[in-house]
Amino acid sequence: MHAVARHPGDTDRLPLDGTWRFQLLPTPDTAPGAAWQEAEVPGCWTMQGTGDLPHYTNYVMPWPEVPPASPKANPTGVYEREIHVPEVWSGRRIVLQVGAFESVLIAEVGGTVVGIGKDSHLASEFDITDAVRPGEPTTVRLTVVKWSDASHIEDQDQWWHGGLTRSVRLEALDPLHLADVTVRAGADGLLRADVQVRSAAGGAKLPDGWYATAHLEGAGELAADTEYAAWCEDQARVSDFLGEARFHARVADVRPWSAETPHLYDFTVRVHRADGTVTDTSRHRIGFRDVRIDGRDLLINGERVLIRGVNRHDFHPLTGRVVSYDDMRADLVTMKRFGFNAVRTSHYPNDPAFLDLCDELGLYVVDEADIEAHDHAHEIADDPRYLPAFVDRVSRMVLRDKNHPSVIVWSLGNESDYGANHDAAAGWVRRHDPTRPIQYEGALHKGWDTPWLATDVICPMYASIDEIVAYAESGRQTKPLILCEYSHAMGNGNGSLADYWAAIESTPGLQGGFIWEFWDHGILQRLSDGRPAGPAGAGGYADGVAGPGLRWAYGGDFGDTPNDGAFVTDGVVFPDRTPKPVMYEHRELAAPLRLTDDEDGLRVHNRQHFRDLSWLAAEWMVSVAGERTDRDPVPARLPAVEPGGSAPVEAPKELLDALPDDGEAWLTLRIRTAAEEAWAPAGFEVCAPQVRVREARPFTEPVLADGHPVDVDEQALLVHPALSAPPVLSLWRAPTDNDELGGLGERWRSLGLDALVRKPLSYQRDDSGRQTVIAQYDTAAGPVLHTQVLHPLPDGILVEETAELPEGLTDIPRVGTVFETAARHERLAWYGQGPWETYPDRRHGGSVGHHESAVDALFTPYLRPQESGGHHGVRHFTLDGAFRVDLDEPRQVSVTRHRAADLTAATHHDELVPRNACVVHIDAAHRGLGTASCGPDTLPRYRTGAGIYRWSWTLRTSSA
Ligand code: IPT
């Protein structure tokens, strides 16, 4: 019965969610005692104040036992409550459904064991008809054993929890029921539905005269296929205990389903007794769409759709693995708002409601089975003792989810090597559902040229741009290449996402990928007792920051050993779903509309596959460097452009004609939703493509002034009333997760970059009042010579700097100036990229223009403190209007309240104590972010190394 989607509104359901009696035992062999506490269902007991806490490991099993063994010490939760089966359910089949549990379930009703279940992310169902008496109370006990042989194939990179993690309920069914409904609906409007009917009553024989009916929105009541029935008769395929029926329909002018156009149709199947009584109803929201692989292309409705995907785990910072309908919806809405069109249910099937939402909101799904044998992958993939579990997990997922249009690919699981167990599972899927491709990354382990038969997609993880492009151009590629994981979103990262997309969009054979991953799995933790804040902790966070007395916990924070530390915090959103800066990068790269200005003139491009531009409203804006122009945006008329096409668009003359005579100027087309979409209100900003309409004028030497000498102290450091720490050379940034895990943090420390000692060599004032200061900074790769020429200006100073880096000083984080302000400035206004944090290899999300922000809001609170708050391409900035810096050319700048050393020393965001001063970095060069925490390092063109660097800037203050 698990294949049949029943409508949630049907009345034959009794939810059992809520407060249950609960006790936690040390082993499954321990007898429950008399003392009960309470636990919420669904819920993870690891998040509910028991002694068993969350434990994080990436792939190392948390205990040493080898498969299929599990440890003796084995937390076991006993959940109990009374149920009252309504009298009106007499004579019906009563089914107990447990949505999800980790990892073994023993179900008892009225003291009798009715069954056990495994497979932590699919429901287990038990026919308890004989164990209950309608009208009388009965005790249900659900015993959940945390560790088992199954734990070895649920070894995903996430927190280990225990509990009942999805809803529990009773269902009442007539003995005559729908056992399976398989709907196939193509973009041509043709539908075929195959229905299986069984009877669970005495002898399981079907009652005479039963029949099935089907109703489709847009086609009405469907006639059962009599030819098919006759053929069955003829072939002696008619059974007295398995009823089969087939329906066909053709919907005229069908509106096909796609992620861009998620049109759904109501489809209902019913089974009746001879007298017409309906005994079971199955309701579906179906979509008409095709999925097909043609050579190197995965086609949706015949179109080679680019897959802009993200991997998503079930996660919530207060409840662990329990996610409500609203939370699932909010996740998917967030994805849609930031341009994602696909999600991989890494690494297990999600709640069925999740797929309903994907159908409705429009997201392509790679539906993944709950199999990850990571730590012992090689031993398990061919272990026949695990064969039934592999086939069971894959087939149960397919049976449950096959009627969802959003599901376009089945995935056999993750990181489990490759073995006969995979082929067995794939074989079943190929026969049961020939309408969808299968993918499995492990099937590539012998190379991409000769994938084993369990994958139809070349779906590698973390391959470099060079690798995928070389492969696509090699002539050896025979299947579509869609990365199952790439661009590891740990900390301040996702460098070169734009370079990936430039390669994907320009290389036939490359069709996209799934960013790793959606969530930073930081659990909200109370500092007072080190416990998860739990469901009561709601409101203890805002904008990515845990509240006072709280922090976002990662591996090790609950005393969990072994653990993999902050590797669990690698998502594009913070634990409270606040988007990280990379989301804006992604939104711009995935924009449905692009703007170009080249020899073909100003044009808009429709980057979608199925939709025109009529759902978008647009307005023009211009921004000019120098003074703010503050001109109102003017409405833009978007031309009609077919999907994939482009058309000229008229520039806003009134705005361009009114430009000041001088200065770099940018034209922005701000795009919003014209009307409400399922995932956004009307007027929601979708993207803001820009083109430069006028180049910057070259930096002109400011007028130098006589007679206002620049002061330096005995260390040859600038003395300036607006600065509490004078400008010095900086070659260090607090290592990002990519820097640390990629091994650079260690290298930079061994070079001494984190503890540079400045040795003044000379300083000299000339007649014009200009100071020339030369200092040396020793590194393990040799000395760095740093020269500052400090010129007096009538209203400030000009600082010209040169740094000479020795040959051996390769690949360092930055070369630039750092200083601190004397005053506690509150607001930064800058002309450059923003408002989101940008870096050299992650700067497409920030548009060029005038931006302004509270200094405190400029720092992105990555869970493990690291370099943060950078702005690319800054031309000038002011602090509270009183402190102005102009740069010789667009540069990487950050203004925060944290020194790089403060960030380096802290392990969690809450340890940071903001300084009063603003810490200002102006970089001549800044290393890109890359994605080396899992995947390729920063591309060579974004690296910073030996050589001579020159940069200059002016400082003007009201007090200077
Ligand atoms: C890959 C895993 O599939 C994923 O679950 C996660 O662990 C990710 O890496 C890193 O965060 S596996 C890795 C061996 C590439």
Short mmCIF file of N, CA and C in Angstrom, two decimals, residues 700-771:
data_model
loop_
_atom_site.label_atom_id
_atom_site.label_comp_id
_atom_site.label_asym_id
_atom_site.label_seq_id
_atom_site.Cartn_x
_atom_site.Cartn_y
_atom_site.Cartn_z
N THR A 700 43.55 60.22 -10.83
CA THR A 700 44.47 61.35 -11.01
C THR A 700 45.11 61.68 -9.69
N GLU A 701 46.40 61.93 -9.77
CA GLU A 701 47.15 62.30 -8.57
C GLU A 701 46.45 63.49 -7.91
N PRO A 702 46.12 63.40 -6.67
CA PRO A 702 45.51 64.56 -6.01
C PRO A 702 46.51 65.72 -5.96
N VAL A 703 45.98 66.91 -5.83
CA VAL A 703 46.85 68.09 -5.72
C VAL A 703 47.63 67.99 -4.42
N LEU A 704 48.94 68.00 -4.53
CA LEU A 704 49.77 67.90 -3.34
C LEU A 704 49.92 69.28 -2.73
N ALA A 705 50.07 69.32 -1.44
CA ALA A 705 50.15 70.62 -0.78
C ALA A 705 51.48 70.77 -0.06
N ASP A 706 51.93 71.98 0.03
CA ASP A 706 53.17 72.24 0.77
C ASP A 706 52.83 72.56 2.22
N GLY A 707 53.80 72.40 3.04
CA GLY A 707 53.74 72.98 4.37
C GLY A 707 52.86 72.28 5.37
N HIS A 708 52.26 71.11 5.04
CA HIS A 708 51.51 70.35 6.03
C HIS A 708 52.18 69.00 6.18
N PRO A 709 53.33 68.93 6.79
CA PRO A 709 54.08 67.69 6.83
C PRO A 709 53.28 66.56 7.47
N VAL A 710 53.56 65.36 7.03
CA VAL A 710 52.91 64.19 7.60
C VAL A 710 53.78 63.72 8.76
N ASP A 711 53.14 63.46 9.89
CA ASP A 711 53.91 63.03 11.07
C ASP A 711 54.06 61.52 11.13
N VAL A 712 55.26 61.09 11.55
CA VAL A 712 55.43 59.67 11.89
C VAL A 712 56.08 59.62 13.28
N ASP A 713 55.90 58.50 13.96
CA ASP A 713 56.51 58.35 15.28
C ASP A 713 57.90 57.72 15.16
N GLU A 714 58.47 57.32 16.30
CA GLU A 714 59.85 56.81 16.25
C GLU A 714 59.93 55.43 15.58
N GLN A 715 58.77 54.77 15.44
CA GLN A 715 58.75 53.50 14.69
C GLN A 715 58.46 53.74 13.20
N ALA A 716 58.46 55.01 12.84
CA ALA A 716 58.14 55.39 11.46
C ALA A 716 56.72 55.01 11.09
N LEU A 717 55.82 55.05 12.08
CA LEU A 717 54.41 54.76 11.83
C LEU A 717 53.65 56.08 11.75
N LEU A 718 52.74 56.14 10.81
CA LEU A 718 51.96 57.36 10.62
C LEU A 718 51.24 57.75 11.91
N VAL A 719 51.31 59.03 12.23
CA VAL A 719 50.54 59.55 13.36
C VAL A 719 49.38 60.33 12.77
N HIS A 720 48.18 59.91 13.09
CA HIS A 720 47.01 60.56 12.49
C HIS A 720 45.87 60.52 13.50
N PRO A 721 45.24 61.64 13.76
CA PRO A 721 44.22 61.68 14.81
C PRO A 721 43.02 60.78 14.54
N ALA A 722 42.76 60.44 13.29
CA ALA A 722 41.57 59.63 13.01
C ALA A 722 41.86 58.13 13.10
N LEU A 723 43.13 57.79 13.36
CA LEU A 723 43.50 56.37 13.37
C LEU A 723 44.00 55.96 14.76
N SER A 724 43.51 54.81 15.23
CA SER A 724 44.03 54.29 16.50
C SER A 724 45.15 53.30 16.23
N ALA A 725 45.17 52.71 15.06
CA ALA A 725 46.30 51.86 14.66
C ALA A 725 46.68 52.30 13.26
N PRO A 726 47.95 52.62 13.04
CA PRO A 726 48.37 53.19 11.76
C PRO A 726 48.41 52.14 10.66
N PRO A 727 48.43 52.58 9.42
CA PRO A 727 48.45 51.62 8.32
C PRO A 727 49.76 50.85 8.27
N VAL A 728 49.65 49.54 8.28
CA VAL A 728 50.82 48.67 8.12
C VAL A 728 50.50 47.63 7.07
N LEU A 729 51.53 46.90 6.69
CA LEU A 729 51.35 45.85 5.67
C LEU A 729 50.62 44.65 6.27
N SER A 730 49.71 44.08 5.52
CA SER A 730 49.05 42.85 5.95
C SER A 730 49.20 41.79 4.86
N LEU A 731 49.69 40.63 5.27
CA LEU A 731 49.79 39.50 4.34
C LEU A 731 48.95 38.32 4.84
N TRP A 732 48.12 38.58 5.82
CA TRP A 732 47.41 37.48 6.52
C TRP A 732 45.91 37.69 6.44
N ARG A 733 45.19 36.61 6.30
CA ARG A 733 43.75 36.66 6.56
C ARG A 733 43.44 35.47 7.47
N ALA A 734 42.40 35.61 8.28
CA ALA A 734 42.02 34.48 9.13
C ALA A 734 41.64 33.36 8.18
N PRO A 735 42.34 32.23 8.24
CA PRO A 735 42.09 31.21 7.23
C PRO A 735 40.62 30.80 7.14
N THR A 736 40.14 30.74 5.93
CA THR A 736 38.79 30.23 5.71
C THR A 736 38.83 28.72 5.88
N ASP A 737 37.65 28.10 5.91
CA ASP A 737 37.64 26.63 5.99
C ASP A 737 38.37 26.04 4.79
N ASN A 738 38.19 26.67 3.64
CA ASN A 738 38.91 26.17 2.46
C ASN A 738 40.41 26.29 2.65
N ASP A 739 40.86 27.41 3.23
CA ASP A 739 42.30 27.59 3.47
C ASP A 739 42.81 26.52 4.44
N GLU A 740 42.05 26.31 5.53
CA GLU A 740 42.52 25.36 6.55
C GLU A 740 42.53 23.94 6.02
N LEU A 741 41.39 23.52 5.46
CA LEU A 741 41.31 22.11 5.06
C LEU A 741 42.11 21.84 3.79
N GLY A 742 42.34 22.89 3.02
CA GLY A 742 43.19 22.75 1.84
C GLY A 742 44.68 22.79 2.20
N GLY A 743 44.98 22.98 3.48
CA GLY A 743 46.38 22.92 3.92
C GLY A 743 47.12 24.26 3.88
N LEU A 744 46.43 25.31 3.43
CA LEU A 744 47.13 26.59 3.30
C LEU A 744 47.34 27.29 4.62
N GLY A 745 46.35 27.16 5.53
CA GLY A 745 46.47 27.83 6.83
C GLY A 745 47.78 27.44 7.48
N GLU A 746 48.04 26.14 7.46
CA GLU A 746 49.26 25.60 8.06
C GLU A 746 50.49 26.19 7.36
N ARG A 747 50.44 26.23 6.04
CA ARG A 747 51.59 26.73 5.28
C ARG A 747 51.84 28.21 5.58
N TRP A 748 50.77 28.96 5.64
CA TRP A 748 50.91 30.40 5.90
C TRP A 748 51.47 30.65 7.29
N ARG A 749 51.02 29.81 8.25
CA ARG A 749 51.58 29.96 9.60
C ARG A 749 53.06 29.63 9.59
N SER A 750 53.43 28.58 8.87
CA SER A 750 54.85 28.21 8.89
C SER A 750 55.70 29.26 8.17
N LEU A 751 55.05 30.04 7.31
CA LEU A 751 55.79 31.16 6.68
C LEU A 751 55.86 32.36 7.62
N GLY A 752 55.08 32.31 8.68
CA GLY A 752 55.09 33.40 9.66
C GLY A 752 54.16 34.55 9.31
N LEU A 753 53.23 34.31 8.37
CA LEU A 753 52.39 35.42 7.90
C LEU A 753 51.40 35.89 8.97
N ASP A 754 51.08 35.00 9.93
CA ASP A 754 50.12 35.38 10.96
C ASP A 754 50.77 36.24 12.04
N ALA A 755 52.07 36.28 12.08
CA ALA A 755 52.75 37.00 13.16
C ALA A 755 53.89 37.83 12.59
N LEU A 756 53.59 38.59 11.55
CA LEU A 756 54.63 39.41 10.91
C LEU A 756 55.18 40.44 11.89
N VAL A 757 56.48 40.56 11.93
CA VAL A 757 57.07 41.61 12.76
C VAL A 757 57.62 42.68 11.82
N ARG A 758 57.22 43.90 12.11
CA ARG A 758 57.62 45.01 11.25
C ARG A 758 58.90 45.62 11.81
N LYS A 759 59.89 45.75 10.94
CA LYS A 759 61.14 46.41 11.35
C LYS A 759 61.30 47.66 10.52
N PRO A 760 61.20 48.83 11.15
CA PRO A 760 61.39 50.05 10.37
C PRO A 760 62.84 50.13 9.91
N LEU A 761 63.07 50.39 8.65
CA LEU A 761 64.44 50.50 8.17
C LEU A 761 64.86 51.97 8.07
N SER A 762 63.95 52.79 7.55
CA SER A 762 64.32 54.21 7.42
C SER A 762 63.08 55.05 7.27
N TYR A 763 63.19 56.32 7.58
CA TYR A 763 62.15 57.27 7.21
C TYR A 763 62.80 58.62 6.98
N GLN A 764 62.20 59.30 6.07
CA GLN A 764 62.84 60.53 5.63
C GLN A 764 61.78 61.52 5.17
N ARG A 765 61.87 62.73 5.66
CA ARG A 765 60.92 63.74 5.21
C ARG A 765 61.64 64.66 4.22
N ASP A 766 61.02 64.93 3.08
CA ASP A 766 61.66 65.86 2.15
C ASP A 766 61.06 67.26 2.31
N ASP A 767 61.52 68.18 1.48
CA ASP A 767 61.14 69.58 1.65
C ASP A 767 59.64 69.83 1.50
N SER A 768 59.03 68.99 0.68
CA SER A 768 57.59 69.23 0.45
C SER A 768 56.75 68.67 1.59
N GLY A 769 57.38 68.11 2.61
CA GLY A 769 56.62 67.58 3.75
C GLY A 769 56.26 66.12 3.55
N ARG A 770 56.77 65.54 2.51
CA ARG A 770 56.45 64.15 2.19
C ARG A 770 57.37 63.22 2.97
N GLN A 771 56.78 62.16 3.55
CA GLN A 771 57.58 61.17 4.29
C GLN A 771 57.73 59.93 3.44
#
